[in-house]
């Protein structure tokens, strides 16, 4: 049935029965008779997106595999950390839907196939954008070639063949990444096919979301009024004169490529020969070939341009064994008469390398005149290019290609206009001789002085060549002497180029980089990139002057791209405002590994006299080991800035310097600044936000780092404090996972002695573990401390404030989850207490810890079987000494005794070497976690001692988790005013309950989490209460709402057991959106 948009959905055959995995639903094969509701419906005409987000259905996408390895529609699984995405791309939560592959068979190579509904023809401007998430890896990659890595591919199925459009880079990183593919002009019905192929040793999974078609429909059929520089297509639309006879069906009815109309142009498709073009002798040479013969390696064209077919011919230049990477291949035309009306249209394909290059010259009397140059990676597509020649002497056209490492340069459809007339008498136009072979190898670059340096040392923000030439063409420029390494990588009708200032402008002077009309056939923003840069230090900033005159649809943006993994991050953008906006912008780039490239993007309507310009670009403080005056300022309340802390801008989402406006109050003053992370903002679809400092001076003595944090949201994720050592070793200093309510909590961690080692406080692993450079000794060691937020897939907030570093180690930890270490608890006696998780433990213990409720969470446990702990023998666990701060303190902890004969648990408080028993437990109902607490009235330092006593049983265990010491007396069992903590009350983690979860907050309301203005206990905004919030958790039964006031509890609980929270209050008509 045809949709009004013009796209067609073919009837589908129902898929056979398949097993289900996780919470996934097998992709349906049921014929709905129309486009699925998951499509964001809209016209498919030029400029209009046509999208499927999988929220309501599979939109007609169908698993067409022949084995159990296939595709399913499902949601994220928060219980299986590291297995697939933790949120979809559309919503950024675990409640959103996507398509994903199932687990592949273990011992055979397998491919999962996914096919779209059948669609009608596509315009030459068609663009397909999809977000994909590739996770997992091979067990061992050493010695494996490229074809043995997991590969995600997108292909188009036509009547007679399947043609590849895109495949994933050889390296990938975690998170959602965007795929962009250009199918070209398709005149028949077609379907798209995604496939994931992986060898037996791999367990990779891929997810797809938000599949979008842009500019795929033909323009509306109507009699348009054409401008002076346009002609009419047969179907009534108008097309610019220079788009006729250019090798692309732009009209949609082929009338612009009519044979009779184009009989005076010279068109070479290379399907039969070189058409009079000549390969210049030397190495390497252009090779005439097809995609069928060249295979499917990354970077190679998947089809020709002339026929959009794997069997079509083109000329290509690779960087394989037959040609040294960086060498130049030349292709020369016949000699043409002097003219001012000769133009060349060709289609180029540069993919796989950030350093490939294609240059177009005309040559007269041994002199080359550069007309156009394309550099970098333009993607897996054919890009239209046009050059006009104006020569008073006979000339030849010379096309030069240089394939960078791992890349391919290809050309097809060379079309010469009627004004390119061959010289009949053939005067001698000699090509200049190629420059002599470079003394440098393929992995080196030549300095202007002739010296050779390692290629990776170019553009690393430090002079390596004696003359500094390795840093001259790296993006810092006024554009007066050229582009300084900036190169246009546009594929559409806009491009970047150099222009002279024509009117007074305080921000643009002399020559600047401007947005110009491009020759590409696609529709989209213009892009210009720097050469590969880096590594950079944490304070690295790009500065530039800019000018934009545009309506609100236009924009100018800066992004950072990693060519190796194919990832791009937006760093800055400004929208048009209907007038002229000028300014100078400072864009933090932060610490990044090599190679990264800075990308300028712009989109305006040049036909409407709109404009964009960029000038005076500099990169400041980017040197890897630059030391700033604030580098040592680790103590920070964030009131006047970030002190010595920096964003890790290569992470997925960011820390924001916030005030209390909608983000809750800060900890310092209640109205000041703090750092916050909100992973629910639209651009936050990754998993990590990280914070770092500069390199620090050696620490000769331990220091205590304290900080205040807030974790709010039913599935907000994890906040880590880590120590990274040179060489990649990781030590977790502190961690907490899950909501702690909209309340500030204090935590401590000891920074260990580093001796004469430098260290850096930061929030992510070392950049690439590359050899030390820039004067750092190869034997120099350093360490890094990391604040890291891991997003768990749901709305929530993380806050950080009042970081303080003091001399000496921290004291006894007042709160311990055992996720990091044993918190100073010392084991003694006959048996052995040990810290473990169920997933990695060596002795019997709980199936899940209490903190995280998962098999990966840690706890302390002792085996009480008679072999390890005979009857009557004890195993003791003693805390460090606690310093009393008030007259009464509350010690709370969770414990679990196994079924059978586990022995007994005794708890003592020791003061002045006198032990007092406060608890004894020997039997319990079921293997669940139970809570106990008791009040201590210390008159000095005190310790807690846990003793497990053997009972002679064959098997058994006793476990402890979540120790917490708070000021003030403990409440009565099951009673709680929620001022210090939740007293053991918790929201049930029942997967069947998806509507609401309880959270803990103060009356100071976060903008997106409405709640009561004051608590009941204190009657103030500073008191705390609990409230329900949507999520994947809920209360076990519904309570009756008590209007907008405080009601009474509807459940009672048994002392010592886990208490369900009941809904005391629902905030009027406003439904809370998080917790």
PDB file of N, CA and C in Angstrom, residues 955-998:
ATOM      1  N   UNK A 955      27.640 -26.615  55.649  1.00  0.00           N
ATOM      2  CA  UNK A 955      27.809 -25.429  54.805  1.00  0.00           C
ATOM      3  C   UNK A 955      27.108 -24.260  55.471  1.00  0.00           C
ATOM      4  N   UNK A 956      27.515 -23.082  55.095  1.00  0.00           N
ATOM      5  CA  UNK A 956      26.851 -21.890  55.605  1.00  0.00           C
ATOM      6  C   UNK A 956      27.721 -20.656  55.404  1.00  0.00           C
ATOM      7  N   UNK A 957      27.103 -19.500  55.509  1.00  0.00           N
ATOM      8  CA  UNK A 957      27.860 -18.248  55.412  1.00  0.00           C
ATOM      9  C   UNK A 957      27.120 -17.163  56.178  1.00  0.00           C
ATOM     10  N   UNK A 958      27.851 -16.110  56.511  1.00  0.00           N
ATOM     11  CA  UNK A 958      27.305 -14.888  57.100  1.00  0.00           C
ATOM     12  C   UNK A 958      27.908 -13.735  56.307  1.00  0.00           C
ATOM     13  N   UNK A 959      27.074 -12.786  55.891  1.00  0.00           N
ATOM     14  CA  UNK A 959      27.540 -11.691  55.044  1.00  0.00           C
ATOM     15  C   UNK A 959      27.112 -10.351  55.621  1.00  0.00           C
ATOM     16  N   UNK A 960      27.891  -9.304  55.319  1.00  0.00           N
ATOM     17  CA  UNK A 960      27.627  -7.931  55.752  1.00  0.00           C
ATOM     18  C   UNK A 960      27.703  -7.003  54.544  1.00  0.00           C
ATOM     19  N   UNK A 961      26.931  -5.922  54.604  1.00  0.00           N
ATOM     20  CA  UNK A 961      26.994  -4.918  53.546  1.00  0.00           C
ATOM     21  C   UNK A 961      26.461  -3.596  54.069  1.00  0.00           C
ATOM     22  N   UNK A 962      26.856  -2.508  53.430  1.00  0.00           N
ATOM     23  CA  UNK A 962      26.324  -1.165  53.647  1.00  0.00           C
ATOM     24  C   UNK A 962      26.344  -0.739  55.106  1.00  0.00           C
ATOM     25  N   UNK A 963      27.556  -0.593  55.629  1.00  0.00           N
ATOM     26  CA  UNK A 963      27.727  -0.038  56.972  1.00  0.00           C
ATOM     27  C   UNK A 963      27.617   1.480  56.894  1.00  0.00           C
ATOM     28  N   UNK A 964      26.922   2.065  57.884  1.00  0.00           N
ATOM     29  CA  UNK A 964      26.742   3.514  57.851  1.00  0.00           C
ATOM     30  C   UNK A 964      26.662   4.052  59.273  1.00  0.00           C
ATOM     31  N   UNK A 965      27.463   5.064  59.567  1.00  0.00           N
ATOM     32  CA  UNK A 965      27.461   5.740  60.867  1.00  0.00           C
ATOM     33  C   UNK A 965      26.961   7.153  60.654  1.00  0.00           C
ATOM     34  N   UNK A 966      25.906   7.538  61.392  1.00  0.00           N
ATOM     35  CA  UNK A 966      25.340   8.881  61.261  1.00  0.00           C
ATOM     36  C   UNK A 966      25.194   9.506  62.636  1.00  0.00           C
ATOM     37  N   UNK A 967      25.123  10.831  62.650  1.00  0.00           N
ATOM     38  CA  UNK A 967      24.974  11.553  63.909  1.00  0.00           C
ATOM     39  C   UNK A 967      23.525  11.486  64.383  1.00  0.00           C
ATOM     40  N   UNK A 968      23.365  11.390  65.687  1.00  0.00           N
ATOM     41  CA  UNK A 968      22.031  11.333  66.273  1.00  0.00           C
ATOM     42  C   UNK A 968      21.620   9.919  66.588  1.00  0.00           C
ATOM     43  N   UNK A 969      20.658   9.778  67.480  1.00  0.00           N
ATOM     44  CA  UNK A 969      20.176   8.464  67.884  1.00  0.00           C
ATOM     45  C   UNK A 969      19.402   7.810  66.742  1.00  0.00           C
ATOM     46  N   UNK A 970      19.398   6.494  66.728  1.00  0.00           N
ATOM     47  CA  UNK A 970      18.649   5.752  65.720  1.00  0.00           C
ATOM     48  C   UNK A 970      17.151   5.896  65.975  1.00  0.00           C
ATOM     49  N   UNK A 971      16.340   5.904  64.925  1.00  0.00           N
ATOM     50  CA  UNK A 971      14.888   5.946  65.133  1.00  0.00           C
ATOM     51  C   UNK A 971      14.379   4.599  65.617  1.00  0.00           C
ATOM     52  N   UNK A 972      13.144   4.588  66.084  1.00  0.00           N
ATOM     53  CA  UNK A 972      12.508   3.341  66.463  1.00  0.00           C
ATOM     54  C   UNK A 972      12.357   2.469  65.217  1.00  0.00           C
ATOM     55  N   UNK A 973      12.314   1.152  65.372  1.00  0.00           N
ATOM     56  CA  UNK A 973      12.170   0.266  64.208  1.00  0.00           C
ATOM     57  C   UNK A 973      10.983   0.665  63.347  1.00  0.00           C
ATOM     58  N   UNK A 974      11.241   0.781  62.036  1.00  0.00           N
ATOM     59  CA  UNK A 974      10.262   1.132  61.005  1.00  0.00           C
ATOM     60  C   UNK A 974       9.821   2.579  61.070  1.00  0.00           C
ATOM     61  N   UNK A 975      10.276   3.339  62.058  1.00  0.00           N
ATOM     62  CA  UNK A 975       9.951   4.762  62.117  1.00  0.00           C
ATOM     63  C   UNK A 975      11.050   5.539  61.411  1.00  0.00           C
ATOM     64  N   UNK A 976      10.686   6.663  60.797  1.00  0.00           N
ATOM     65  CA  UNK A 976      11.714   7.426  60.084  1.00  0.00           C
ATOM     66  C   UNK A 976      11.192   8.818  59.778  1.00  0.00           C
ATOM     67  N   UNK A 977      11.993   9.845  60.068  1.00  0.00           N
ATOM     68  CA  UNK A 977      11.631  11.194  59.656  1.00  0.00           C
ATOM     69  C   UNK A 977      12.403  11.623  58.410  1.00  0.00           C
ATOM     70  N   UNK A 978      13.261  10.720  57.891  1.00  0.00           N
ATOM     71  CA  UNK A 978      13.981  10.912  56.634  1.00  0.00           C
ATOM     72  C   UNK A 978      14.954  12.101  56.659  1.00  0.00           C
ATOM     73  N   UNK A 979      15.341  12.560  57.841  1.00  0.00           N
ATOM     74  CA  UNK A 979      16.271  13.683  57.897  1.00  0.00           C
ATOM     75  C   UNK A 979      17.715  13.254  57.657  1.00  0.00           C
ATOM     76  N   UNK A 980      18.116  12.086  58.183  1.00  0.00           N
ATOM     77  CA  UNK A 980      19.492  11.626  58.028  1.00  0.00           C
ATOM     78  C   UNK A 980      19.633  10.626  56.885  1.00  0.00           C
ATOM     79  N   UNK A 981      18.668   9.731  56.778  1.00  0.00           N
ATOM     80  CA  UNK A 981      18.675   8.744  55.700  1.00  0.00           C
ATOM     81  C   UNK A 981      17.270   8.185  55.569  1.00  0.00           C
ATOM     82  N   UNK A 982      17.117   7.109  54.787  1.00  0.00           N
ATOM     83  CA  UNK A 982      15.792   6.525  54.587  1.00  0.00           C
ATOM     84  C   UNK A 982      15.519   5.391  55.556  1.00  0.00           C
ATOM     85  N   UNK A 983      16.404   5.170  56.520  1.00  0.00           N
ATOM     86  CA  UNK A 983      16.174   4.231  57.616  1.00  0.00           C
ATOM     87  C   UNK A 983      15.846   2.819  57.129  1.00  0.00           C
ATOM     88  N   UNK A 984      16.335   2.453  55.989  1.00  0.00           N
ATOM     89  CA  UNK A 984      16.097   1.109  55.482  1.00  0.00           C
ATOM     90  C   UNK A 984      14.894   0.987  54.589  1.00  0.00           C
ATOM     91  N   UNK A 985      14.055   2.021  54.525  1.00  0.00           N
ATOM     92  CA  UNK A 985      12.943   1.991  53.580  1.00  0.00           C
ATOM     93  C   UNK A 985      13.521   2.063  52.167  1.00  0.00           C
ATOM     94  N   UNK A 986      12.951   1.278  51.252  1.00  0.00           N
ATOM     95  CA  UNK A 986      13.470   1.286  49.890  1.00  0.00           C
ATOM     96  C   UNK A 986      12.355   0.973  48.908  1.00  0.00           C
ATOM     97  N   UNK A 987      12.563   1.403  47.685  1.00  0.00           N
ATOM     98  CA  UNK A 987      11.609   1.124  46.620  1.00  0.00           C
ATOM     99  C   UNK A 987      11.878  -0.275  46.091  1.00  0.00           C
ATOM    100  N   UNK A 988      10.865  -1.105  45.895  1.00  0.00           N
ATOM    101  CA  UNK A 988      11.111  -2.474  45.430  1.00  0.00           C
ATOM    102  C   UNK A 988      11.596  -2.481  43.989  1.00  0.00           C
ATOM    103  N   UNK A 989      12.579  -3.333  43.709  1.00  0.00           N
ATOM    104  CA  UNK A 989      13.117  -3.438  42.351  1.00  0.00           C
ATOM    105  C   UNK A 989      12.443  -4.579  41.609  1.00  0.00           C
ATOM    106  N   UNK A 990      11.126  -4.550  41.587  1.00  0.00           N
ATOM    107  CA  UNK A 990      10.353  -5.585  40.907  1.00  0.00           C
ATOM    108  C   UNK A 990      10.252  -5.234  39.430  1.00  0.00           C
ATOM    109  N   UNK A 991      10.780  -6.069  38.521  1.00  0.00           N
ATOM    110  CA  UNK A 991      10.743  -5.716  37.094  1.00  0.00           C
ATOM    111  C   UNK A 991       9.341  -5.618  36.534  1.00  0.00           C
ATOM    112  N   UNK A 992       8.343  -6.111  37.251  1.00  0.00           N
ATOM    113  CA  UNK A 992       6.971  -6.012  36.758  1.00  0.00           C
ATOM    114  C   UNK A 992       6.369  -4.643  37.029  1.00  0.00           C
ATOM    115  N   UNK A 993       7.037  -3.849  37.845  1.00  0.00           N
ATOM    116  CA  UNK A 993       6.514  -2.547  38.230  1.00  0.00           C
ATOM    117  C   UNK A 993       7.291  -1.477  37.479  1.00  0.00           C
ATOM    118  N   UNK A 994       6.625  -0.719  36.607  1.00  0.00           N
ATOM    119  CA  UNK A 994       7.342   0.182  35.723  1.00  0.00           C
ATOM    120  C   UNK A 994       6.915   1.634  35.829  1.00  0.00           C
ATOM    121  N   UNK A 995       5.932   1.948  36.657  1.00  0.00           N
ATOM    122  CA  UNK A 995       5.347   3.275  36.575  1.00  0.00           C
ATOM    123  C   UNK A 995       6.036   4.302  37.465  1.00  0.00           C
ATOM    124  N   UNK A 996       6.346   3.925  38.709  1.00  0.00           N
ATOM    125  CA  UNK A 996       6.848   4.913  39.648  1.00  0.00           C
ATOM    126  C   UNK A 996       7.943   4.322  40.528  1.00  0.00           C
ATOM    127  N   UNK A 997       8.732   5.216  41.105  1.00  0.00           N
ATOM    128  CA  UNK A 997       9.710   4.828  42.110  1.00  0.00           C
ATOM    129  C   UNK A 997       9.732   5.913  43.179  1.00  0.00           C
ATOM    130  N   UNK A 998      10.104   5.528  44.384  1.00  0.00           N
ATOM    131  CA  UNK A 998      10.196   6.488  45.477  1.00  0.00           C
ATOM    132  C   UNK A 998      11.578   7.117  45.486  1.00  0.00           C
TER     133      UNK A 998
END
